[in-house]
GROMACS .gro file of C-alpha atoms in nm:
model
  219
    1MET     CA    1   8.859   9.078  10.086
    2LYS     CA    2   8.534   9.164  10.260
    3GLY     CA    3   8.349   9.020  10.557
    4ILE     CA    4   8.197   9.082  10.896
    5ILE     CA    5   8.329   9.086  11.253
    6SER     CA    6   8.183   8.841  11.503
    7PHE     CA    7   8.262   8.887  11.872
    8THR     CA    8   8.137   8.820  12.223
    9TYR     CA    9   8.076   9.138  12.421
   10ARG     CA   10   8.094   9.110  12.798
   11THR     CA   11   7.991   9.382  13.049
   12PRO     CA   12   8.183   9.449  13.373
   13LYS     CA   13   7.910   9.259  13.561
   14GLY     CA   14   7.956   8.949  13.346
   15ALA     CA   15   7.658   8.968  13.110
   16ASP     CA   16   7.756   8.878  12.755
   17THR     CA   17   7.614   8.843  12.405
   18VAL     CA   18   7.741   8.765  12.055
   19LEU     CA   19   7.736   9.061  11.813
   20TYR     CA   20   7.798   9.096  11.439
   21SER     CA   21   7.915   9.399  11.240
   22ASP     CA   22   7.811   9.522  10.898
   23GLU     CA   23   8.012   9.396  10.599
   24MET     CA   24   8.339   9.583  10.544
   25ARG     CA   25   8.686   9.552  10.395
   26ALA     CA   26   8.926   9.330  10.588
   27ALA     CA   27   9.172   9.613  10.662
   28LYS     CA   28   8.899   9.821  10.826
   29ALA     CA   29   8.772   9.517  11.015
   30LEU     CA   30   9.118   9.453  11.156
   31LEU     CA   31   9.150   9.812  11.282
   32LEU     CA   32   8.812   9.795  11.454
   33ALA     CA   33   8.873   9.447  11.594
   34GLU     CA   34   9.209   9.549  11.742
   35ASP     CA   35   9.046   9.852  11.905
   36MET     CA   36   8.768   9.636  12.049
   37GLU     CA   37   9.024   9.389  12.179
   38ARG     CA   38   9.202   9.667  12.368
   39THR     CA   39   8.883   9.749  12.561
   40GLY     CA   40   8.898   9.407  12.723
   41ARG     CA   41   8.524   9.360  12.672
   42ALA     CA   42   8.531   9.191  12.331
   43ASN     CA   43   8.632   8.826  12.318
   44ASP     CA   44   8.634   8.546  12.062
   45ILE     CA   45   8.679   8.803  11.784
   46GLN     CA   46   8.652   8.648  11.437
   47PHE     CA   47   8.654   8.790  11.085
   48ILE     CA   48   8.412   8.595  10.863
   49ASP     CA   49   8.473   8.652  10.492
   50THR     CA   50   8.214   8.639  10.213
   51HIS     CA   51   8.291   8.270  10.159
   52GLU     CA   52   8.202   8.211  10.529
   53TYR     CA   53   8.561   8.129  10.621
   54SER     CA   54   8.656   8.245  10.973
   55TRP     CA   55   8.986   8.412  11.064
   56ASN     CA   56   9.110   8.500  11.411
   57LEU     CA   57   9.301   8.828  11.445
   58LYS     CA   58   9.644   8.664  11.416
   59GLU     CA   59   9.543   8.486  11.096
   60LEU     CA   60   9.386   8.802  10.955
   61ARG     CA   61   9.699   9.010  11.024
   62LYS     CA   62   9.912   8.749  10.846
   63GLN     CA   63   9.675   8.735  10.549
   64LEU     CA   64   9.674   9.113  10.505
   65GLU     CA   65  10.054   9.123  10.521
   66GLU     CA   66  10.071   8.860  10.246
   67ILE     CA   67   9.819   9.053  10.034
   68LYS     CA   68  10.050   9.356  10.034
   69THR     CA   69  10.297   9.163   9.816
   70GLU     CA   70  10.026   9.076   9.562
   71PRO     CA   71   9.831   9.310   9.331
   72HIS     CA   72   9.535   9.443   9.532
   73ASP     CA   73   9.291   9.736   9.554
   74VAL     CA   74   9.225   9.670   9.185
   75LYS     CA   75   9.008   9.910   8.983
   76ILE     CA   76   8.926   9.836   8.618
   77TYR     CA   77   8.811  10.107   8.376
   78PHE     CA   78   8.692   9.973   8.039
   79ASP     CA   79   8.539  10.106   7.718
   80GLY     CA   80   8.466   9.978   7.372
   81GLY     CA   81   8.381  10.153   7.047
   82PHE     CA   82   8.236  10.018   6.720
   83ASP     CA   83   8.287  10.190   6.385
   84LEU     CA   84   7.993  10.117   6.152
   85LYS     CA   85   8.183  10.212   5.836
   86SER     CA   86   8.488   9.992   5.886
   87ARG     CA   87   8.307   9.728   6.099
   88LYS     CA   88   8.605   9.741   6.337
   89SER     CA   89   8.602   9.774   6.715
   90GLY     CA   90   8.840   9.950   6.951
   91LEU     CA   91   8.884   9.810   7.300
   92GLY     CA   92   9.046   9.997   7.587
   93CYS     CA   93   9.114   9.934   7.955
   94ALA     CA   94   9.304  10.101   8.236
   95ILE     CA   95   9.377   9.898   8.548
   96TYR     CA   96   9.487  10.062   8.871
   97TYR     CA   97   9.628   9.856   9.158
   98GLU     CA   98   9.870   9.853   9.450
   99GLN     CA   99  10.152   9.610   9.524
  100ASN     CA  100  10.436   9.620   9.777
  101GLU     CA  101  10.309   9.959   9.897
  102LYS     CA  102  10.339  10.111   9.549
  103ALA     CA  103  10.064  10.218   9.308
  104TYR     CA  104  10.055  10.118   8.942
  105ARG     CA  105   9.852  10.180   8.627
  106LEU     CA  106   9.832   9.927   8.345
  107ARG     CA  107   9.691  10.041   8.011
  108ARG     CA  108   9.598   9.818   7.716
  109ASN     CA  109   9.400   9.853   7.397
  110ALA     CA  110   9.320   9.634   7.098
  111LEU     CA  111   9.169   9.659   6.750
  112VAL     CA  112   8.936   9.371   6.654
  113GLU     CA  113   8.722   9.300   6.349
  114GLU     CA  114   8.488   9.015   6.445
  115LEU     CA  115   8.231   9.210   6.649
  116GLU     CA  116   7.891   9.336   6.535
  117SER     CA  117   7.779   9.615   6.770
  118ASN     CA  118   7.893   9.876   7.019
  119ASN     CA  119   7.753   9.675   7.310
  120GLU     CA  120   7.954   9.373   7.200
  121ALA     CA  121   8.265   9.595   7.184
  122GLU     CA  122   8.198   9.711   7.540
  123TYR     CA  123   8.179   9.351   7.661
  124ALA     CA  124   8.494   9.259   7.468
  125ALA     CA  125   8.679   9.552   7.629
  126LEU     CA  126   8.588   9.429   7.976
  127HIS     CA  127   8.688   9.075   7.882
  128LEU     CA  128   9.026   9.212   7.772
  129ALA     CA  129   9.062   9.386   8.109
  130VAL     CA  130   8.974   9.074   8.309
  131LYS     CA  131   9.233   8.874   8.114
  132GLU     CA  132   9.492   9.139   8.200
  133VAL     CA  133   9.395   9.111   8.567
  134GLU     CA  134   9.449   8.736   8.543
  135GLU     CA  135   9.794   8.795   8.391
  136LEU     CA  136   9.879   9.018   8.689
  137GLY     CA  137   9.806   8.727   8.921
  138VAL     CA  138   9.504   8.882   9.090
  139HIS     CA  139   9.285   8.621   9.261
  140HIS     CA  140   9.050   8.574   9.556
  141MET     CA  141   9.011   8.941   9.640
  142PRO     CA  142   8.769   9.228   9.572
  143ILE     CA  143   8.795   9.431   9.252
  144THR     CA  144   8.595   9.725   9.121
  145ILE     CA  145   8.480   9.731   8.758
  146ILE     CA  146   8.400  10.081   8.630
  147GLY     CA  147   8.246  10.175   8.297
  148ASP     CA  148   7.996  10.399   8.120
  149SER     CA  149   7.806  10.117   7.947
  150GLN     CA  150   7.465  10.084   8.110
  151VAL     CA  151   7.412   9.758   7.922
  152VAL     CA  152   7.728   9.586   8.047
  153ILE     CA  153   7.718   9.717   8.404
  154ASN     CA  154   7.347   9.653   8.456
  155GLN     CA  155   7.348   9.312   8.289
  156LEU     CA  156   7.653   9.181   8.477
  157SER     CA  157   7.518   9.313   8.807
  158GLU     CA  158   7.194   9.128   8.719
  159ASP     CA  159   6.978   9.441   8.723
  160TRP     CA  160   6.894   9.388   8.356
  161PRO     CA  161   6.833   9.057   8.173
  162VAL     CA  162   7.053   8.952   7.879
  163TYR     CA  163   6.839   8.872   7.575
  164GLU     CA  164   7.092   8.901   7.292
  165LYS     CA  165   7.269   8.573   7.217
  166GLU     CA  166   7.610   8.727   7.144
  167LEU     CA  167   7.605   8.947   7.454
  168ALA     CA  168   7.510   8.645   7.666
  169LYS     CA  169   7.820   8.465   7.535
  170TRP     CA  170   8.043   8.755   7.641
  171ALA     CA  171   7.871   8.779   7.980
  172ASN     CA  172   7.930   8.408   8.038
  173ARG     CA  173   8.297   8.436   7.941
  174ILE     CA  174   8.349   8.718   8.190
  175GLU     CA  175   8.153   8.553   8.470
  176ASP     CA  176   8.339   8.223   8.421
  177LYS     CA  177   8.674   8.404   8.441
  178VAL     CA  178   8.569   8.598   8.751
  179GLU     CA  179   8.453   8.276   8.921
  180LYS     CA  180   8.773   8.094   8.826
  181LEU     CA  181   8.983   8.371   8.982
  182GLY     CA  182   8.764   8.391   9.292
  183LEU     CA  183   8.710   8.764   9.251
  184GLU     CA  184   8.454   8.964   9.450
  185VAL     CA  185   8.329   9.220   9.199
  186GLU     CA  186   8.168   9.557   9.260
  187PHE     CA  187   8.028   9.732   8.953
  188GLU     CA  188   8.021  10.109   8.918
  189LEU     CA  189   7.840  10.293   8.639
  190VAL     CA  190   7.995  10.633   8.561
  191SER     CA  191   7.948  10.906   8.303
  192ARG     CA  192   8.153  10.900   7.985
  193LYS     CA  193   8.343  11.202   8.116
  194LYS     CA  194   8.461  11.002   8.417
  195ASN     CA  195   8.562  10.716   8.188
  196ARG     CA  196   8.768  10.934   7.957
  197GLU     CA  197   9.093  10.736   7.985
  198ALA     CA  198   8.940  10.405   7.873
  199ASP     CA  199   8.742  10.586   7.602
  200GLN     CA  200   9.062  10.743   7.467
  201LEU     CA  201   9.234  10.404   7.461
  202ALA     CA  202   8.945  10.256   7.260
  203THR     CA  203   8.954  10.551   7.020
  204GLN     CA  204   9.329  10.515   6.974
  205ALA     CA  205   9.279  10.146   6.893
  206LEU     CA  206   9.034  10.239   6.616
  207LYS     CA  207   9.303  10.471   6.481
  208GLU     CA  208   9.546  10.175   6.492
  209VAL     CA  209   9.751  10.333   6.770
  210ASN     CA  210   9.860  10.046   6.992
  211ILE     CA  211   9.893  10.117   7.365
  212SER     CA  212  10.055   9.878   7.611
  213SER     CA  213  10.210  10.031   7.920
  214LEU     CA  214  10.273   9.984   8.291
  215LYS     CA  215  10.353  10.289   8.501
  216GLU     CA  216  10.421  10.348   8.869
  217MET     CA  217  10.191  10.620   9.002
  218ASP     CA  218  10.201  10.859   9.296
  219ARG     CA  219  10.003  10.726   9.592
   0.00000   0.00000   0.00000
């Protein structure tokens, strides 16, 4: 969850004004707001989220405690590969998240036959990942989507237009799912080297090696 801090700052001589912070994660906002509160010069402190809902500090503390029990700090790595000879596609995704103060990694892949291009396979891989996030119960919180596909990342972040009919269908499916879940998405384009895990999962799918695992990780 992201938002800004709104507060009234009052000087020792009684002059005051309303100030607003830059946008930040809720956990960071709470730390700063609690520190400002201790100075005795900041009053009427509110956290205003990206949906323009206001939380006082008590409400924000409670919300962050509840979030700890749900999957959060979610990062999705995705990759898709298309084999021209067999006309098959391999989809791979690795999802990292925290829950109950533990860290986890979920890995999934899939072999599909109905796609027509590598870009379509990339979109299908991300769609697979978003469905897995839904199955985890992730909703109304920020997630980071990471991939090496310039087409998918730039089109979904609206830096590039979507002209191809089939890609537009996949983009709409993903955007509808994201909206339904109330997710706040940040996109990150990385090199193929930094997306090696998802790439390997997609390659294994093309080799008909099925991967489906959930592992607790070191924090």
